[in-house]
PDB file of C-alpha atoms in Angstrom:
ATOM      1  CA  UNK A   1       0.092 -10.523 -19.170  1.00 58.00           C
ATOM      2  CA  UNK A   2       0.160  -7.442 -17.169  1.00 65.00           C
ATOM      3  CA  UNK A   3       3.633  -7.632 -15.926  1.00 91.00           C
ATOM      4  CA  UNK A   4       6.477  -4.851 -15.890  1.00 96.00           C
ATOM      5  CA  UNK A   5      10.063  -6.412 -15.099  1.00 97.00           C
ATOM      6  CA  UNK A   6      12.287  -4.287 -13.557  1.00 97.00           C
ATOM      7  CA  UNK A   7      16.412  -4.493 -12.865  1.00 97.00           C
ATOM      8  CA  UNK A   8      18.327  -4.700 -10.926  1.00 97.00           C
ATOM      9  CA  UNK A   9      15.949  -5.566  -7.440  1.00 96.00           C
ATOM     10  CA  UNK A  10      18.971  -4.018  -5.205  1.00 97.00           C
ATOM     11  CA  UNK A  11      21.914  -1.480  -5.957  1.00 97.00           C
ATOM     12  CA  UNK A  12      24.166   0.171  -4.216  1.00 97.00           C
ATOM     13  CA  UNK A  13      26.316   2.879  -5.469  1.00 95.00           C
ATOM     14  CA  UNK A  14      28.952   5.632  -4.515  1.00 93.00           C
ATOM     15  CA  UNK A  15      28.418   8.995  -5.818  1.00 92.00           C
ATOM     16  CA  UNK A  16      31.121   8.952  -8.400  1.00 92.00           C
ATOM     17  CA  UNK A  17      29.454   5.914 -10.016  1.00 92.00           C
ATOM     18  CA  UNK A  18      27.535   5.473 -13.094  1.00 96.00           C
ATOM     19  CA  UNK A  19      24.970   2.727 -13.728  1.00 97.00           C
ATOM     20  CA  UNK A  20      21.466   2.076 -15.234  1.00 98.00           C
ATOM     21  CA  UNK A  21      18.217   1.032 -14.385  1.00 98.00           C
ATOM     22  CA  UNK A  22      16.222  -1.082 -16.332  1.00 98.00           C
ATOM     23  CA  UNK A  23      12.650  -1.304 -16.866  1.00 98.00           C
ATOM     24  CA  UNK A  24      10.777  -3.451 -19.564  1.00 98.00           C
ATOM     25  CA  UNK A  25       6.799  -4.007 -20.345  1.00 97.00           C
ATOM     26  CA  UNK A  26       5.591  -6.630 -23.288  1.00 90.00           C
ATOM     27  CA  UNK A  27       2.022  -5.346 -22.915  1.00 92.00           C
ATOM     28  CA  UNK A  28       2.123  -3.096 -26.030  1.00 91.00           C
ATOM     29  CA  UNK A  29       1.918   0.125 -23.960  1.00 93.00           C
ATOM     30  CA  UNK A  30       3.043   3.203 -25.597  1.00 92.00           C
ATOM     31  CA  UNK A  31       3.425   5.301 -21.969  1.00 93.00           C
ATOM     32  CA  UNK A  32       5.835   4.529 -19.637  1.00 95.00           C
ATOM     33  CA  UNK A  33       6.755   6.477 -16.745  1.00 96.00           C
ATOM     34  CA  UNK A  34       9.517   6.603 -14.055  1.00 97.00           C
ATOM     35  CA  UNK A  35       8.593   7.614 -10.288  1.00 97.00           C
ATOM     36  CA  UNK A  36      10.627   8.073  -7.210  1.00 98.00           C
ATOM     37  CA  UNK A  37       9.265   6.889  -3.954  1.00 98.00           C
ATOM     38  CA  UNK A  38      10.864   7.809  -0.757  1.00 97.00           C
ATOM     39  CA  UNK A  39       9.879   5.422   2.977  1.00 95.00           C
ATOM     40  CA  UNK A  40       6.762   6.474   4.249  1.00 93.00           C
ATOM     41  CA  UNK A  41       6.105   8.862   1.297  1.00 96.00           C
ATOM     42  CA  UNK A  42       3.641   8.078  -2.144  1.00 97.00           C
ATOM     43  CA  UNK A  43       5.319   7.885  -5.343  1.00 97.00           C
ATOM     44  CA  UNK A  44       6.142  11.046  -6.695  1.00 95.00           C
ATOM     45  CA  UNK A  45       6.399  11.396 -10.732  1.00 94.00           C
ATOM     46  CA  UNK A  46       9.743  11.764 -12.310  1.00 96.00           C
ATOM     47  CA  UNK A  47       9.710  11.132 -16.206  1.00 95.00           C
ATOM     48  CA  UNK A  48       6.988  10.667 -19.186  1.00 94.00           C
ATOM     49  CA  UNK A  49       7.521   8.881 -22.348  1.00 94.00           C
ATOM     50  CA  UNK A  50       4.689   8.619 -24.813  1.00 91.00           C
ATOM     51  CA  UNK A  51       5.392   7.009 -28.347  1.00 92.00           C
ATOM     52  CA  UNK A  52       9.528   6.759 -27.035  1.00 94.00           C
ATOM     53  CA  UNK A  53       9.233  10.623 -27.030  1.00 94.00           C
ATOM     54  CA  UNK A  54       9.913  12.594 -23.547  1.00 94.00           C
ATOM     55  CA  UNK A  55       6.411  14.335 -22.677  1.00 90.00           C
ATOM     56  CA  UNK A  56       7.026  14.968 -19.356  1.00 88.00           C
ATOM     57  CA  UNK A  57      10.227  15.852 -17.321  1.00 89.00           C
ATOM     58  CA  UNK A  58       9.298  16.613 -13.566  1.00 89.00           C
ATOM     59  CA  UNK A  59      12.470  19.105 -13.113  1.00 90.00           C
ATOM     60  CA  UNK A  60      14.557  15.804 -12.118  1.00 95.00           C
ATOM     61  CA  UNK A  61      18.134  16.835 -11.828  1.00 95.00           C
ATOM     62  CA  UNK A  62      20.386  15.983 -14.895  1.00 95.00           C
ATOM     63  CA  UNK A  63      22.024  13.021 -12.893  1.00 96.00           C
ATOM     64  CA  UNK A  64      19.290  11.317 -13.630  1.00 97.00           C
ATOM     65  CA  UNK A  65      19.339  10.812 -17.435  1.00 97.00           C
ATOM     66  CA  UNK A  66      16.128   8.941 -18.625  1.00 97.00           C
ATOM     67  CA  UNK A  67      16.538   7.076 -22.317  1.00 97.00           C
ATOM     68  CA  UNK A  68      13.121   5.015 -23.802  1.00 97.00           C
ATOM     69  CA  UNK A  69      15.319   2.641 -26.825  1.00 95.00           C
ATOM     70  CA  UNK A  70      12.042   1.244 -28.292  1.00 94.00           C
ATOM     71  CA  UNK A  71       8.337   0.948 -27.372  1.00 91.00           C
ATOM     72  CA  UNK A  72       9.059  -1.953 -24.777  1.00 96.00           C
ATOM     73  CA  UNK A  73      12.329  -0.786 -23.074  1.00 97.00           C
ATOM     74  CA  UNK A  74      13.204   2.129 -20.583  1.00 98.00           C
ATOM     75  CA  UNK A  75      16.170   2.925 -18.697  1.00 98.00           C
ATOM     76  CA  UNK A  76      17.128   5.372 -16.233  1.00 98.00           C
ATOM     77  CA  UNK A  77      20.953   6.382 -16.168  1.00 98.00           C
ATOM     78  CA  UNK A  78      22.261   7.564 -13.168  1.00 97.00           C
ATOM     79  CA  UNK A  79      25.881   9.529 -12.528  1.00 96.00           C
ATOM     80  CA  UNK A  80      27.300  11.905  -9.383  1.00 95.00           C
ATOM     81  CA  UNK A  81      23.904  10.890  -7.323  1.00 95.00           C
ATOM     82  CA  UNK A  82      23.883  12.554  -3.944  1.00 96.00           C
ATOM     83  CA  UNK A  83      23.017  10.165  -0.870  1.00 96.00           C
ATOM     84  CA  UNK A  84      19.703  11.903  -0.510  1.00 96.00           C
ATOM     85  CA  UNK A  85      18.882   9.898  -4.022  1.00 97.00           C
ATOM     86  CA  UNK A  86      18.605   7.000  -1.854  1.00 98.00           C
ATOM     87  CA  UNK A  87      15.052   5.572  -3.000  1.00 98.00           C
ATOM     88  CA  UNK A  88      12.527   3.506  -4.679  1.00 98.00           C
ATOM     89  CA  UNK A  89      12.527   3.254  -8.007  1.00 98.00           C
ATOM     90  CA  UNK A  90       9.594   2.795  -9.628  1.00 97.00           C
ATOM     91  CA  UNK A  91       8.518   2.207 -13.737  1.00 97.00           C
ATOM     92  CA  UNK A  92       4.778   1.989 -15.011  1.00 96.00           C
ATOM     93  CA  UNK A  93       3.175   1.492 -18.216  1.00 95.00           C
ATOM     94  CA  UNK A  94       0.073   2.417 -19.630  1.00 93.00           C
ATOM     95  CA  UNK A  95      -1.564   1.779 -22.894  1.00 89.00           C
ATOM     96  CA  UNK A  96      -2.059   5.624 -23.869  1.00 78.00           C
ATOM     97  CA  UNK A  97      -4.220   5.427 -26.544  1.00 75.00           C
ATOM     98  CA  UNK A  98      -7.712   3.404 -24.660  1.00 75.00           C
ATOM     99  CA  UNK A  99      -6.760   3.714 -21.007  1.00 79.00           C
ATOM    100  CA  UNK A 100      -4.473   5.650 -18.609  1.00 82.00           C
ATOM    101  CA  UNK A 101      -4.178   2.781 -16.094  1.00 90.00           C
ATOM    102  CA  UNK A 102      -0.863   2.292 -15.173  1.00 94.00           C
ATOM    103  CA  UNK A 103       0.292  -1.179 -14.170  1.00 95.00           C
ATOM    104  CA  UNK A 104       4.081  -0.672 -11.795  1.00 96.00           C
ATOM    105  CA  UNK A 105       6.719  -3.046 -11.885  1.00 96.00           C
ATOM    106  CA  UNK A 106       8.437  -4.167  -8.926  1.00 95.00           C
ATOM    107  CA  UNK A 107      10.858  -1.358  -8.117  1.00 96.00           C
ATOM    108  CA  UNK A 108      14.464  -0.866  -7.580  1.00 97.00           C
ATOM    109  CA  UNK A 109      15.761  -0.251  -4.154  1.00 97.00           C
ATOM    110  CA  UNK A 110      18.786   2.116  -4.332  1.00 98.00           C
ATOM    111  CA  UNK A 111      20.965   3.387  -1.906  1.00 97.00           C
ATOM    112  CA  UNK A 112      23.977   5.923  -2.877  1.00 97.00           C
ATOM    113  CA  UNK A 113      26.561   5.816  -0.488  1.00 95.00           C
TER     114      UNK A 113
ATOM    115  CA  UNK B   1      -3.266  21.508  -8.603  1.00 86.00           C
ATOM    116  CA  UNK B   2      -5.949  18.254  -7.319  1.00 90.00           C
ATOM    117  CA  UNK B   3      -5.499  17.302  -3.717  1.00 94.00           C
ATOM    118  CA  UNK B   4      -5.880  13.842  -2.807  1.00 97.00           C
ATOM    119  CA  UNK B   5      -6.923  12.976   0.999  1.00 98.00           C
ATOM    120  CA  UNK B   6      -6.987   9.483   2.288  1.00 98.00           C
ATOM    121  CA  UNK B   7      -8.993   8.496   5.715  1.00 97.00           C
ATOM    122  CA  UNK B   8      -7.947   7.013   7.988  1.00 97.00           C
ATOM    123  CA  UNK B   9      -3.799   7.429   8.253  1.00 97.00           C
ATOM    124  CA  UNK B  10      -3.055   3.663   9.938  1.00 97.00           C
ATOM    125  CA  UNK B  11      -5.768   1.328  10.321  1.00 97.00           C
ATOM    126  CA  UNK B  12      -5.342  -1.840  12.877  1.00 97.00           C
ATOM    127  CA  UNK B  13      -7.340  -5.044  12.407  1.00 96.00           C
ATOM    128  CA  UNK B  14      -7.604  -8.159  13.464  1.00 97.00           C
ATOM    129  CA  UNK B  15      -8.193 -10.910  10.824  1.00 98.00           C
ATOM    130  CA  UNK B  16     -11.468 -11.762   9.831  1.00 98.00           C
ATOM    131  CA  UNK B  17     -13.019  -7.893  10.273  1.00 98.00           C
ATOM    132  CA  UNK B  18     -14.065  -5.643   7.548  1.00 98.00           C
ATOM    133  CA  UNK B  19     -12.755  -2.052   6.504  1.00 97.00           C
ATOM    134  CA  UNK B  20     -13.441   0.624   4.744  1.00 98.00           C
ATOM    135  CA  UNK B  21     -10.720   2.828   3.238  1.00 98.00           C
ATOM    136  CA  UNK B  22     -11.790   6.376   2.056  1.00 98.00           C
ATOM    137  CA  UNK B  23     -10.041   8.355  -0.691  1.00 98.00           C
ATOM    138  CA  UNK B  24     -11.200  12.043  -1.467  1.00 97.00           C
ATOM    139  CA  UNK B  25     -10.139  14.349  -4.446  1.00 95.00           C
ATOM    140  CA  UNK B  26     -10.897  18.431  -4.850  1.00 94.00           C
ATOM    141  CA  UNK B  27     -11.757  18.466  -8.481  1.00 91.00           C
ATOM    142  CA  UNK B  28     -13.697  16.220 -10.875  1.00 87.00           C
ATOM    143  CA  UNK B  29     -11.621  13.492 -12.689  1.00 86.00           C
ATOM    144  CA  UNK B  30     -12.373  11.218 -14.944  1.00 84.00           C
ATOM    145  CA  UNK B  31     -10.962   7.809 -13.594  1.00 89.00           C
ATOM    146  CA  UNK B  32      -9.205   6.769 -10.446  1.00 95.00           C
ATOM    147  CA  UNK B  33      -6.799   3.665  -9.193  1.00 96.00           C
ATOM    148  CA  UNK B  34      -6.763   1.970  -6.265  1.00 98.00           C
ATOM    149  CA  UNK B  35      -3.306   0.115  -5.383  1.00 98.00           C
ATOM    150  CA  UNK B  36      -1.818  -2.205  -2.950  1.00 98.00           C
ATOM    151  CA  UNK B  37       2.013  -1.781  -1.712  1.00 97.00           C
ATOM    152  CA  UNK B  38       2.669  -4.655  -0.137  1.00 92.00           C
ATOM    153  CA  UNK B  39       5.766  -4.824   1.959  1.00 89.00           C
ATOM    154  CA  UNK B  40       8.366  -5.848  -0.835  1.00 89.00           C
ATOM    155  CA  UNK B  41       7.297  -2.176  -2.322  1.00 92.00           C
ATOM    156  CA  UNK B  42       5.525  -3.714  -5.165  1.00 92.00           C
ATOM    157  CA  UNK B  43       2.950  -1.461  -5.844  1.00 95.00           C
ATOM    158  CA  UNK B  44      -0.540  -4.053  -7.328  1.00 95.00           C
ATOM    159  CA  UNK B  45      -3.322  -2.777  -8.981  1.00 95.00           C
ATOM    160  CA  UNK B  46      -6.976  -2.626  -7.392  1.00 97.00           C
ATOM    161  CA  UNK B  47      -9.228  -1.063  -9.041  1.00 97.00           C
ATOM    162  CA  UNK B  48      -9.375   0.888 -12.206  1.00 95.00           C
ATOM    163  CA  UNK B  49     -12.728   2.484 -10.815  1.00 94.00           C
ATOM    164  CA  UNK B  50     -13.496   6.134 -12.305  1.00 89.00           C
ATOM    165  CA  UNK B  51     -17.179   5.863 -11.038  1.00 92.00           C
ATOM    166  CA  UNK B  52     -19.700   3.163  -9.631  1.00 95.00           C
ATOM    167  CA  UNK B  53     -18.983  -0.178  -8.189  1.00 97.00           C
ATOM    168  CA  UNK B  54     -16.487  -2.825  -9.287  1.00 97.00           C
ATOM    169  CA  UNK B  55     -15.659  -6.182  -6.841  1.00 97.00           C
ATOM    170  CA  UNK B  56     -12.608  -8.412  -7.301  1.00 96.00           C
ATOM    171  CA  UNK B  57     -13.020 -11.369  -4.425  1.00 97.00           C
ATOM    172  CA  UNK B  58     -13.066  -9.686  -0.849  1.00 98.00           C
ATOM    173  CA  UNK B  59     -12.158  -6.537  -2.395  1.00 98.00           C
ATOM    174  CA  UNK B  60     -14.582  -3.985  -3.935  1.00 98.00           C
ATOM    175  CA  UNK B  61     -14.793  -0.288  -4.410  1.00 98.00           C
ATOM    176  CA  UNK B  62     -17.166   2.131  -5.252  1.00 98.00           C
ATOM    177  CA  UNK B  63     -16.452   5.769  -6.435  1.00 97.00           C
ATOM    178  CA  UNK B  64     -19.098   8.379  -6.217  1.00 95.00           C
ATOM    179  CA  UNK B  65     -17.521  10.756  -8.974  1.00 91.00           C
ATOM    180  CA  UNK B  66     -20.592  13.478  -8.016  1.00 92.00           C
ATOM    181  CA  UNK B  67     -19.287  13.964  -5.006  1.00 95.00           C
ATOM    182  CA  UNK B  68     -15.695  13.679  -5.404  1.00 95.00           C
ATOM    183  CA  UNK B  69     -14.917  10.136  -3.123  1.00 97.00           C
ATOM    184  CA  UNK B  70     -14.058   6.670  -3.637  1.00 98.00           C
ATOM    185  CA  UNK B  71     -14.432   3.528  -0.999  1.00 98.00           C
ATOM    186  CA  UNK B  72     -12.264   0.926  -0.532  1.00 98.00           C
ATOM    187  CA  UNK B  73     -14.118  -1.830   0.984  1.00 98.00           C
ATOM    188  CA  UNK B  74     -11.987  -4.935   2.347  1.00 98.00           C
ATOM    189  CA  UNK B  75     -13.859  -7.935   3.809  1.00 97.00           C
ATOM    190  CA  UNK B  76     -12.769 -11.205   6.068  1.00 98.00           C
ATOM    191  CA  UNK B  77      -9.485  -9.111   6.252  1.00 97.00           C
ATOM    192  CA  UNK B  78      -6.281 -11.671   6.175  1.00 97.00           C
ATOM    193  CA  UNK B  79      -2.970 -11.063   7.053  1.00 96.00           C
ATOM    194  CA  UNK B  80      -1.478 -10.848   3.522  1.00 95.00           C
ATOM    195  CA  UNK B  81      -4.145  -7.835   3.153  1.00 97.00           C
ATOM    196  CA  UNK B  82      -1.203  -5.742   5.562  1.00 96.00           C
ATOM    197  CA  UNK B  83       0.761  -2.933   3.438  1.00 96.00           C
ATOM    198  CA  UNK B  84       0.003   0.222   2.343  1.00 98.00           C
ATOM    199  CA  UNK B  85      -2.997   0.768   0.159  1.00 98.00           C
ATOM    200  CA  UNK B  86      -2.926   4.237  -1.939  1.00 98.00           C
ATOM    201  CA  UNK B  87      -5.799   5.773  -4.265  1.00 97.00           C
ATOM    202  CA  UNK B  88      -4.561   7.950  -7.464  1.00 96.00           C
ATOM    203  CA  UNK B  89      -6.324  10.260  -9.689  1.00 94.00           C
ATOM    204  CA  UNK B  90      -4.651  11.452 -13.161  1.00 87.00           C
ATOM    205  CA  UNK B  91      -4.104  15.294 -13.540  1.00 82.00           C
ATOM    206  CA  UNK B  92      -2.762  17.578 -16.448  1.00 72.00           C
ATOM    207  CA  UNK B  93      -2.863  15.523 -19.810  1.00 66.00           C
ATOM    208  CA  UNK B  94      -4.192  11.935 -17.925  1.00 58.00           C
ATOM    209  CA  UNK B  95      -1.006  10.829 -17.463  1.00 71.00           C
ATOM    210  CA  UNK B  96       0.659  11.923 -14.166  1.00 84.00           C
ATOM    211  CA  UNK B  97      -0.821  10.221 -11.030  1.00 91.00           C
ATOM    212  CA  UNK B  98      -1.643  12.085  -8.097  1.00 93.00           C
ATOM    213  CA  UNK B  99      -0.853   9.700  -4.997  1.00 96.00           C
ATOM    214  CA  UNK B 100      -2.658  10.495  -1.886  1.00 97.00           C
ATOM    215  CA  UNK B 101      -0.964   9.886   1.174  1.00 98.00           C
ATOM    216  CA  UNK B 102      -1.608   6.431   1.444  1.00 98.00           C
ATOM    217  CA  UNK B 103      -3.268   4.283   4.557  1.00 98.00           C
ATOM    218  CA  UNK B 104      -0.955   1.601   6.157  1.00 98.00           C
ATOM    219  CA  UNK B 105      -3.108  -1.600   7.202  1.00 97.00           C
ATOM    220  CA  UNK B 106      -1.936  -3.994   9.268  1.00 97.00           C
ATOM    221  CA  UNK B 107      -4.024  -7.030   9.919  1.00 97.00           C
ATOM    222  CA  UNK B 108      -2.942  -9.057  12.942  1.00 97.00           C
ATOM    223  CA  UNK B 109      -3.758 -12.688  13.273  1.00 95.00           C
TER     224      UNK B 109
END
């Protein structure tokens, strides 16, 4: 099973909201990553959690509040986004420990309004 | 930090005909991935290819690490093989992705 489950598919929010994203893996991978990917743009690298520790924080702006629960789980809270936070959302895994691939899940369209 | 060029931007085909997708990086690495985003924005692996030749049906890919390029090589192209198809490369501690810029395909029937 190589499959990384992402929710919600859709949301749309006003910027005095607060909600979560959602992003879960049952592969055993102890990496998992949030990206940002705007239309006609690649994916550009947001958050790194290795082991449920941060390792990487791409100077994302505290409205975005990343949390990793357990080894399977990772959210993304979001509060006072700006319309130009309008975006994919991406999460990947990767094992970490015998390969870097990185296997995405489906993405979460969100528009701030 | 590693640039990542991809050749050509937009590619047009008509289905049936063969492609070749290029991806080129400035310094050495030590694997590379090939993805898929199809238009839903799912994002599906390729190829895991850091160096020589892997195939996966009409799809194969070679990656010449020497010279710092990889080949996408798409055959009996079908519509469903339309989207954007981007090549990565891993930089700092092998676990942020450099995207290139990506080349959209669109097959027409």
């Amino acid at each position: 099973d190589t499959e990384v489950t992402q929710t919600p598919k859709h949301l749309v929010m006003g910027m005095t909201n607060k909600k979560s994203l959602k992003c879960e893996q049952h592969m055993g991978h102890r990496a998992m990553y949030w990206y940002k990917q705007k239309a006609k743009k690649p994916p550009e690298l947001m958050f790194v959690y290795s082991y449920e520790k941060l390792s990487i924080n791409e100077s994302v702006p505290s409205r975005f509040s990343p949390e990793c629960p357990n080894s399977s789980l990772l959210n993304l809270h979001l509060h006072a986004l700006q319309p130009e936070d309008s975006a994919l959302y991406l999460c990947a895994s990767s094992h970490w420990e015998t390969s870097y691939e990185q296997y995405f899940g489906p993405g979460t369209r969100l528009t701030v309004t | 930090g590693i640039q990542v060029e991809q050749s050509p931007p937009d590619l047009i085909l008509q289905e049936g005909a063969n492609s070749t997708l290029r991806c080129n990086f400035s310094d050495s690495v030590n694997n590379l991935q090939w993805f898929h985003q199809n238009p839903w924005g799912q994002l599906i692996n390729l190829f895991y290819i850091p160096s020589g030749t892997k195939q996966n049906g009409r799809l194969s890919a070679t990656t010449v690490a020497t010279e710092r390029y990889s080949l996408l090589y798409i055959s009996s192209s079908q519509t469903t093989d339309s989207g954007v198809y981007f090549c990565a490369v891993p930089t700092g501690a092998n676990s942020k992705l450099t995207f290139g810029k990506g080349i959209t395909l669109s097959v027409r029937p």
